[in-house]
Coordinates of C-alpha atoms and ligand atoms in Angstrom, one line a residue:
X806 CA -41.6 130.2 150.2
X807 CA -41.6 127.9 147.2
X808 CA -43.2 124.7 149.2
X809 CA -46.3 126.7 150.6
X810 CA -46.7 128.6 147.4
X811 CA -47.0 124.7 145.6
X812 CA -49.9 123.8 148.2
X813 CA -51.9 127.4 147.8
X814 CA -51.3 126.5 143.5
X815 CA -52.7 122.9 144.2
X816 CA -55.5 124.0 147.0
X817 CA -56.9 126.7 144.2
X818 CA -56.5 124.9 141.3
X819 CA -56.7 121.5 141.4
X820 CA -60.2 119.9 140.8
X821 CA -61.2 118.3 144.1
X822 CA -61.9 114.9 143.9
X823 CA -60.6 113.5 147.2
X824 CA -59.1 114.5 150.5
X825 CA -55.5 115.2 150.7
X826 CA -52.9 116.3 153.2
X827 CA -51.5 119.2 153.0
X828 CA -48.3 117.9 151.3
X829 CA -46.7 118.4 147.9
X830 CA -44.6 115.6 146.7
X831 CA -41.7 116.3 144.8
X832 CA -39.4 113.6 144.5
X833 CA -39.1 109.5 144.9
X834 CA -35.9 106.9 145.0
X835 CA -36.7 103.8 145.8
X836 CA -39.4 102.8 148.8
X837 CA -38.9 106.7 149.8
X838 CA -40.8 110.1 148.9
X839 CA -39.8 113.8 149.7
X840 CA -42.2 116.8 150.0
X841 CA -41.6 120.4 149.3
X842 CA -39.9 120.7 152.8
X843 CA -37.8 118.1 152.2
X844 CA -39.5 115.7 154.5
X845 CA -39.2 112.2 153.8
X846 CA -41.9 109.3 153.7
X847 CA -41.0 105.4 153.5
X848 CA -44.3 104.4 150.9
X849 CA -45.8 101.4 151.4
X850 CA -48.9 102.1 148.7
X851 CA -46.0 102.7 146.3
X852 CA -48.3 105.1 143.5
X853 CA -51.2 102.7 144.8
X854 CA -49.7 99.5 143.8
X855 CA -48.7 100.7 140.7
X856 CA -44.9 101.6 141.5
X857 CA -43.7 97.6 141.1
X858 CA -39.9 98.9 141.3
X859 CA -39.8 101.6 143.4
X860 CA -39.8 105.2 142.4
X861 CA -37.5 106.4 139.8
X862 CA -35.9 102.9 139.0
X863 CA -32.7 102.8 136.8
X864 CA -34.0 100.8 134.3
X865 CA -37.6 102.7 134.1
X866 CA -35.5 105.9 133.9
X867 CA -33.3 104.6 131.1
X868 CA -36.0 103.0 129.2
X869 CA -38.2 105.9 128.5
X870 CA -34.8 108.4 128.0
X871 CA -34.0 106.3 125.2
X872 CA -37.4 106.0 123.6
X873 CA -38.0 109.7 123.7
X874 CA -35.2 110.6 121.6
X875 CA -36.0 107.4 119.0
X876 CA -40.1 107.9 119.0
X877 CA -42.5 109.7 120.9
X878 CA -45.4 108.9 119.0
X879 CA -46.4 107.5 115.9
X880 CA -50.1 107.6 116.1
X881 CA -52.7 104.6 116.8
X882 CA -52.7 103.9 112.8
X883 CA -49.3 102.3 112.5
X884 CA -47.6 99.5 114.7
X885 CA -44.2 100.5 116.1
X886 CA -41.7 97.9 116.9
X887 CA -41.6 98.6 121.1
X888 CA -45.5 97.5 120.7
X889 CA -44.4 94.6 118.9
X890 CA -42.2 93.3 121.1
X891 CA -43.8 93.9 124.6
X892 CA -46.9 92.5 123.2
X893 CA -44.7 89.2 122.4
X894 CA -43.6 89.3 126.0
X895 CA -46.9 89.8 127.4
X896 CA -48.3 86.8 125.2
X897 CA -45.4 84.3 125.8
X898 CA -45.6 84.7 129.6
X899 CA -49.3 85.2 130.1
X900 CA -50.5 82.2 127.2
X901 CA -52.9 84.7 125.8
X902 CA -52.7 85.3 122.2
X903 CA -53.7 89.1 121.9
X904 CA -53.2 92.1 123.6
X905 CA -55.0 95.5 123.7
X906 CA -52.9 98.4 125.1
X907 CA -54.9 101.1 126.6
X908 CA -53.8 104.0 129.2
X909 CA -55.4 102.9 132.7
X910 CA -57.5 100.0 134.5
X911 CA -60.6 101.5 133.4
X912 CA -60.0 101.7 130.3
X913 CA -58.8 98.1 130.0
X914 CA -62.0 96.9 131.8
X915 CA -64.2 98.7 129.4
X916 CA -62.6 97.2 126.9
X917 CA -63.0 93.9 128.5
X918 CA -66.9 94.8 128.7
X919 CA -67.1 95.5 125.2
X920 CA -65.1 92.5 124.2
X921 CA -67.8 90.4 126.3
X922 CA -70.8 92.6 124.8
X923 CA -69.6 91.5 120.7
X924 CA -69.1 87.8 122.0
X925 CA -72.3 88.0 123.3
X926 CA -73.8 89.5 119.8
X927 CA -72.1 87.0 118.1
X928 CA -72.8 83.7 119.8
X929 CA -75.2 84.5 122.7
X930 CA -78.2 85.9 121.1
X931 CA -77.3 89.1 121.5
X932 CA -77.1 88.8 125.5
X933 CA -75.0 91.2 127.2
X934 CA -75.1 90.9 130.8
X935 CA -72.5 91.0 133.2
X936 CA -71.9 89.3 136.6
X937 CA -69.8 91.1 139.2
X938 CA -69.0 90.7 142.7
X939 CA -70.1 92.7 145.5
X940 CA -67.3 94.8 147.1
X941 CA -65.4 94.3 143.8
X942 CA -63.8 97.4 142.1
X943 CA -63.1 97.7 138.3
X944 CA -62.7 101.6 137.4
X945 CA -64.2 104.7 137.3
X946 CA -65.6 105.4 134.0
X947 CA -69.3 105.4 134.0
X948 CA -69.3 101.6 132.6
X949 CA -66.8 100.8 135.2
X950 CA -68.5 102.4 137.8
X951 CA -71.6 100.3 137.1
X952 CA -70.0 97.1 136.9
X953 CA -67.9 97.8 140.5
X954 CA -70.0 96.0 143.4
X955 CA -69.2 99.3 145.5
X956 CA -71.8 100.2 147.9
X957 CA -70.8 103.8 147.7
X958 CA -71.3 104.3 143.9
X959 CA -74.6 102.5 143.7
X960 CA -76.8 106.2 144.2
X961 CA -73.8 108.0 142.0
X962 CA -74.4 109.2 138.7
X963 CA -77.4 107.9 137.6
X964 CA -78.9 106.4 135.0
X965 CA -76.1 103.6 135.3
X966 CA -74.5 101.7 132.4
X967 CA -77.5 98.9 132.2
X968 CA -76.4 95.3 132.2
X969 CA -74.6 94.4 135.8
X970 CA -75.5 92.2 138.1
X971 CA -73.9 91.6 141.5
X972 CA -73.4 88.5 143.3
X973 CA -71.3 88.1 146.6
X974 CA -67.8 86.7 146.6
X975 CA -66.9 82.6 147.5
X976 CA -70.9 82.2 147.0
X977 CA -70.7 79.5 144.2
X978 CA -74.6 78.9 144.3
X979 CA -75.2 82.8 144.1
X980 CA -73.0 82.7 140.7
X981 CA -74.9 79.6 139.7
X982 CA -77.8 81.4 140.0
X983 CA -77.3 84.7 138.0
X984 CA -75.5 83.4 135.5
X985 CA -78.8 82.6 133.1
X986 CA -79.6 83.3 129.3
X987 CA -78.9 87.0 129.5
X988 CA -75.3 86.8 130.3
X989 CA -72.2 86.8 128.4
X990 CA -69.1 87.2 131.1
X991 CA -68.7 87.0 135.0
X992 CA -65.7 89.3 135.7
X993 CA -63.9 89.2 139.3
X994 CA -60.8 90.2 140.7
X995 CA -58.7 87.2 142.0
X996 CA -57.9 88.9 145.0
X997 CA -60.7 92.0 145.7
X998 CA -57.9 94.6 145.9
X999 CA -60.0 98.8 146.9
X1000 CA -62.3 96.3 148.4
X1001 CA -60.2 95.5 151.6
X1002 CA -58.2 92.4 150.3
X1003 CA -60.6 89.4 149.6
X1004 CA -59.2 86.7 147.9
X1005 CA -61.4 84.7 145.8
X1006 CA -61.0 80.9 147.1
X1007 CA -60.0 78.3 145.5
X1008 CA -62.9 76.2 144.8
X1009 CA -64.7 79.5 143.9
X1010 CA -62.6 80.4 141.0
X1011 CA -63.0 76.6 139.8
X1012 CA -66.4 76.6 140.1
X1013 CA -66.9 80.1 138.1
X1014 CA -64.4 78.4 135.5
X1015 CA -66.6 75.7 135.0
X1016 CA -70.1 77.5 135.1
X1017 CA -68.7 79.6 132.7
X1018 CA -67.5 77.3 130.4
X1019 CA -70.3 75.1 130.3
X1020 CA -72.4 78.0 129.5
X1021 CA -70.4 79.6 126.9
X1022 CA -69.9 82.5 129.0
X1023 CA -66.7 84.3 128.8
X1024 CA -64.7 84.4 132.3
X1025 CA -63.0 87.8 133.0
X1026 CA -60.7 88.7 135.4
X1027 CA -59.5 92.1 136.1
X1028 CA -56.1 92.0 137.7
X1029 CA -55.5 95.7 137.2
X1030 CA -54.2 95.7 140.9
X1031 CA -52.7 91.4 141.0
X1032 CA -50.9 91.4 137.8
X1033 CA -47.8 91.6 137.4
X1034 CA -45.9 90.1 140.4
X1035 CA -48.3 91.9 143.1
X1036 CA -49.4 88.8 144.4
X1037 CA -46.3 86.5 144.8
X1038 CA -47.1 85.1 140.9
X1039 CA -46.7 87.0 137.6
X1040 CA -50.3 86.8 137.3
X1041 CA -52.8 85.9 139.9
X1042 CA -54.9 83.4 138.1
X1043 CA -51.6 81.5 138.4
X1044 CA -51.9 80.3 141.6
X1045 CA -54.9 78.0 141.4
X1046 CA -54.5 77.7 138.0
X1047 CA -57.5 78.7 136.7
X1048 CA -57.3 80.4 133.1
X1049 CA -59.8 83.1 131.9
X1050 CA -60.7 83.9 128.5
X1051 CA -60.2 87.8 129.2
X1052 CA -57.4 88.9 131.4
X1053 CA -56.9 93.0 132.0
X1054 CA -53.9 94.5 133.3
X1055 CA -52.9 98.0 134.9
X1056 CA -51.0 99.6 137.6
X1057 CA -47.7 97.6 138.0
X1058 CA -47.3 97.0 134.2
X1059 CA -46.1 100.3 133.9
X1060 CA -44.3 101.3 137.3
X1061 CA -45.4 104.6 136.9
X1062 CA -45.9 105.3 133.5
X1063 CA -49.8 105.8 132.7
X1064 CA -49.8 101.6 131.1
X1065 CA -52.6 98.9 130.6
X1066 CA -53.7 95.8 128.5
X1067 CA -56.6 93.6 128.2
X1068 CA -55.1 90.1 126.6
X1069 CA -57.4 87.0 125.3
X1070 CA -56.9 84.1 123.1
X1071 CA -57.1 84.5 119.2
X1072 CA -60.7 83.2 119.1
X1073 CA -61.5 86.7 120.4
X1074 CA -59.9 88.6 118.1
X1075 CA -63.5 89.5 117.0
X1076 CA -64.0 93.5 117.2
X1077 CA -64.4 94.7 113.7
X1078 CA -62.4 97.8 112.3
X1079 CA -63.5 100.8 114.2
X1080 CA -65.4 99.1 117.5
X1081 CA -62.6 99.7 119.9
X1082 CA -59.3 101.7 119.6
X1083 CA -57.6 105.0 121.4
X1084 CA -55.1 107.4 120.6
X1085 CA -52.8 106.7 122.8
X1086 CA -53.2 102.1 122.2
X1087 CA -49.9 101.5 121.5
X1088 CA -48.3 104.4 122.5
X1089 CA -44.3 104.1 122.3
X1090 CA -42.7 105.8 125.3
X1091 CA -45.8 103.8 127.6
X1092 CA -44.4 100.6 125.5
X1093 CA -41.1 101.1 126.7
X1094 CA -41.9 101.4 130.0
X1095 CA -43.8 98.3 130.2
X1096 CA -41.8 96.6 128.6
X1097 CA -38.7 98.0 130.6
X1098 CA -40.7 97.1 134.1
X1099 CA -42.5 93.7 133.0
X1100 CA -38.9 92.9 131.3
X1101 CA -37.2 93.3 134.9
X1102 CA -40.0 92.2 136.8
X1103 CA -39.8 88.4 135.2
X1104 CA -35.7 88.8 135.0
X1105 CA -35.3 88.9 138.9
X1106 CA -38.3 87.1 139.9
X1107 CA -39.8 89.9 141.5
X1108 CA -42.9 87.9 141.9
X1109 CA -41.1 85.0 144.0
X1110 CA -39.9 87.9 146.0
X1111 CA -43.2 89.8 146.7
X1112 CA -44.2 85.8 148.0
X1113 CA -41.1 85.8 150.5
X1114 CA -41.2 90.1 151.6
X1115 CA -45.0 89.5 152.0
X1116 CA -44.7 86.0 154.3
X1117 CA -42.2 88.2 156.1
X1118 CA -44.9 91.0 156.3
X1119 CA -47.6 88.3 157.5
X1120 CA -45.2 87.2 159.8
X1121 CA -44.5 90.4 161.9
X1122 CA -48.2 91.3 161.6
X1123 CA -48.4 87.8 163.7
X1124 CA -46.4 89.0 166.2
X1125 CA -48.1 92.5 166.3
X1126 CA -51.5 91.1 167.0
X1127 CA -50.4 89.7 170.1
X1128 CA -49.8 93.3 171.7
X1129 CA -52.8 95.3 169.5
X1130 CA -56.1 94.6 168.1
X1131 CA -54.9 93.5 164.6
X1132 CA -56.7 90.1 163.2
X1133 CA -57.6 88.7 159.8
X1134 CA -54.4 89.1 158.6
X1135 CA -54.7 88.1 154.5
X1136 CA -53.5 89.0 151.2
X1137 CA -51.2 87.2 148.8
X1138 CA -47.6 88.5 148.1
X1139 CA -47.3 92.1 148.5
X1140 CA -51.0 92.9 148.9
X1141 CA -51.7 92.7 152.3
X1142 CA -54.7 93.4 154.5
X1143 CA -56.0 93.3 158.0
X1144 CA -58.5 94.9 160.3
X1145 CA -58.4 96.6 163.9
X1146 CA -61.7 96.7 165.2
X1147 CA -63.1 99.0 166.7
X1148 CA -60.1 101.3 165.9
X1149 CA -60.2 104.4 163.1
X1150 CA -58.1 102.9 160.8
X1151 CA -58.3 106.4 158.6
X1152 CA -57.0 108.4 161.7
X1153 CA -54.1 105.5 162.5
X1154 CA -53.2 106.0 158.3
X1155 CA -53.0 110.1 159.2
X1156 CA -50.9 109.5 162.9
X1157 CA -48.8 107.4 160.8
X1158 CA -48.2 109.8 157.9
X1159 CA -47.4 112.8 160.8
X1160 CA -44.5 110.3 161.5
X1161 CA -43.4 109.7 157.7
X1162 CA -45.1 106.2 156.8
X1163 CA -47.6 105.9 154.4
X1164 CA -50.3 103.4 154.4
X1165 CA -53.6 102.8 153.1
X1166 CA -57.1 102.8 154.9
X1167 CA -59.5 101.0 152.1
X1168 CA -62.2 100.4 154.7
X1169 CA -62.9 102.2 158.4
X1170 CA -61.5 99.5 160.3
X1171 CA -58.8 98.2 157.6
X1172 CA -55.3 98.7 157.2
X1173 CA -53.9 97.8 153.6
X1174 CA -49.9 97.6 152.5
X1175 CA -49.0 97.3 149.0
X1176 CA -45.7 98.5 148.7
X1177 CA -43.3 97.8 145.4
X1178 CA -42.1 94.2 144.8
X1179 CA -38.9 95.5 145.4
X1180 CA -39.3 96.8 148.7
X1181 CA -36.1 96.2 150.5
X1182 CA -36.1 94.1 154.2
X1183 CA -34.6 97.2 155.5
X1184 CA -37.9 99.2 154.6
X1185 CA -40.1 96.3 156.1
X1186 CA -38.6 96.5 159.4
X1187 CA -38.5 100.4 159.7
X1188 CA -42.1 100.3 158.4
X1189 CA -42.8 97.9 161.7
X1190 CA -40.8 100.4 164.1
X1191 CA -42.6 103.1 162.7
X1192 CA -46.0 101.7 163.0
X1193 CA -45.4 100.1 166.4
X1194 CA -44.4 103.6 167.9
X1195 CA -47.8 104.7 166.5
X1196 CA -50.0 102.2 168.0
X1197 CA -48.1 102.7 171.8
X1198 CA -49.1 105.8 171.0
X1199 CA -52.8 106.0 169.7
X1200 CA -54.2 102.4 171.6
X1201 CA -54.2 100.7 175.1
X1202 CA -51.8 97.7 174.6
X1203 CA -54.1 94.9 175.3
X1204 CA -50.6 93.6 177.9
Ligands
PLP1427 C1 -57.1 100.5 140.2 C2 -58.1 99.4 139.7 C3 -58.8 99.7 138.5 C4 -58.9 101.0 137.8 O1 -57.6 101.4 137.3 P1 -57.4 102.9 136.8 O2 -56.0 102.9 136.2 O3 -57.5 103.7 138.1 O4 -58.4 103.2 135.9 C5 -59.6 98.6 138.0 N1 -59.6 97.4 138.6 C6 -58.9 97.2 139.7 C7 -58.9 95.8 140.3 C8 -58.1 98.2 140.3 O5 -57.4 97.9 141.4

């Protein structure tokens, strides 16, 4: 049979890298996915945040048709014109000046890292460290790796990329502290996404705003995972309004397509002719696609809607937690956390898979959503029905 001939392809030949059920996915419309038997799954980590309109949208479809049959690729060492014009967009709604287009997070963190690493050649005396937050989660390139605050990478892979300290989250006198002569960026995630859903307060995000800035250290925030809509703004630092000089992009810029950016003001326009670059910076069908999902995502406001679907969200999780052990409900827009304790939240992702709903586990006793911005009610409420028959199921009503 063609489906169990797929998984026995995949099981031999595919590096392993992480667990995964024994399904093969073969198609997507919309909030749905189909396997190999023709099962289908409502998806509520939509490509792990990265699928902001659903799979195979119109628009994203069109987009990259047309740009394969005008230009595939041009190479790194001329502009094309769809790079042109999705950098404008970026710039005019973001404030930033430049933009570097790179292929995933990672990449676009590293970039950020090297961007902070010259400033600090040029007018720090040559300091390059780097402040991170615990729990925080920027990539998985070695630099990447070193500057994550994940517990689980700290023995991996050593000797680490030097340089990175790490400071807990919505600890203003901890960032005080470590930011000293030997640093040139702090670099955070608004809202800790891998991590389990933390936002960064307020007052926090102010304060690292103005220790930086006093210090003439560069502020960096990666919103690989909050750009773009995800958290009920375009951009995350939005919401308190609190600007950095280095803002990197990733996931939801491209729905789909492999798409990110790092963007800062012109006074950072500093690398010098051969420091950073990439084959694919640039690369025209990726262009079209962001500029295809960012284009639709500011056209119908997805980003006011991912604030209304995920109060919606936050409200029936309410409602849950009076029949099961759910509290600390959080998140902002469509990134939505909350924890069961004392219950396997990995086994409750797996019961809930068996009965075609996807979730995410990020932590043992956390259960993440992050489904795309345009996630119809419809899906919301058969994601609750679907979830609620599981829990009846798997834990003692507390009623
Ligand atoms: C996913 C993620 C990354 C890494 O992006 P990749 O495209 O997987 O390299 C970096 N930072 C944050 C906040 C992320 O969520």
């Amino acid at each position: 049979m063609m489906n169990d001939e797929a998984l026995v392809q995949a099981k031999k030949h595919i590096l392993s890298v992480s667990v995964k059920p024994d399904t093969v996915m073969t198609r997507g419309k919309g909030d749905w996915l189909w396997d190999t038997n023709g099962r289908r799954y409502l998806d509520f980590i939509a490509g792990w945040a990265v699928n902001a309109l659903g799979h195979s949208p119109r628009v994203l479809k069109r987009a990259l048709a047309r740009q394969a049959g005008r230009l595939v690729n041009a190479s790194p060492t001329f502009y094309n014109d769809v790079q042109a014009e999705f950098a404008e967009l970026l710039a005019k709604h973001s404030g930033f000046d430049r933009v570097f287009f790179c292929s995933t997070g990672a990449e676009a963190n590293e970039s950020a890292v090297k961007l902070a690493r010259k400033y600090g050649a040029l007018h720090r005396n040559g300091a390059y460290g780097i402040v991170t937050l615990t729990g925080s989660f920027h990539g998985r390139t070695l630099a990447t790796m070193s500057a994550s605050g994940k517990a689980a990478f700290k023995p991996l892979f050593e000797p680490k990329v030097s340089g990175f300290t790490h400071v807990p989250i919505n600890d203003i006198a901890a960032l005080d502290a470590a930011v000293d002569d030997s640093v040139c960026a702090v670099m955070l995630e608004p809202v800790q996404g891998e991590g389990g859903v933390y936002p960064a307060d307020a007052a926090y995000l102010e304060a690292a705003r103005r220790i930086t800035r006093e210090r003439n250290v560069l502020l960096i925030f990666d919103e690989v995972q909050t750009g773009l809509g995800r958290t009920g703004r375009l951009f995350a630092f939005q919401r308190h309004g609190i600007i950095p000089d280095i803002l990197t992009l990733g996931k939801g810029i491209g729905g789909g397509f492999p798409l990110a950016a790092m963007l800062c003001p012109e006074a950072l326009n500093i690398f010098t002719p051969g420091e950073q670059g990439g084959t694919y910076t640039g690369q025209p069908l990726a262009m079209a696609a962001g500029l295809a999902v960012v284009g639709e995502i500011i056209k119908r406001d997805l980003s006011g809607r991912a604030e209304t679907m995920g109060a919606l969200i936050q409200k029936r999780l309410h409602g849950l937690a009076a029949r099961f052990p759910i509290c600390n409900i959080r998140g902002e827009g469509l990134l939505i956390a909350f924890d069961m304790p004392g219950i396997d939240t990995a086994k409750l992702r797996d019961a809930c898979f068996a009965d075609g709903l996807i979730i995410n586990a990020p932590q043992p006793n956390t259960i993440r959503f992050m489904p795309a911005l345009t996630v119809a009610e419809k899906s919301i409420l058969h994601m609750f029905r679907i979830l609620e028959r599981v829990l009846e199921r798997t834990i003692h009503t507390s009623s």
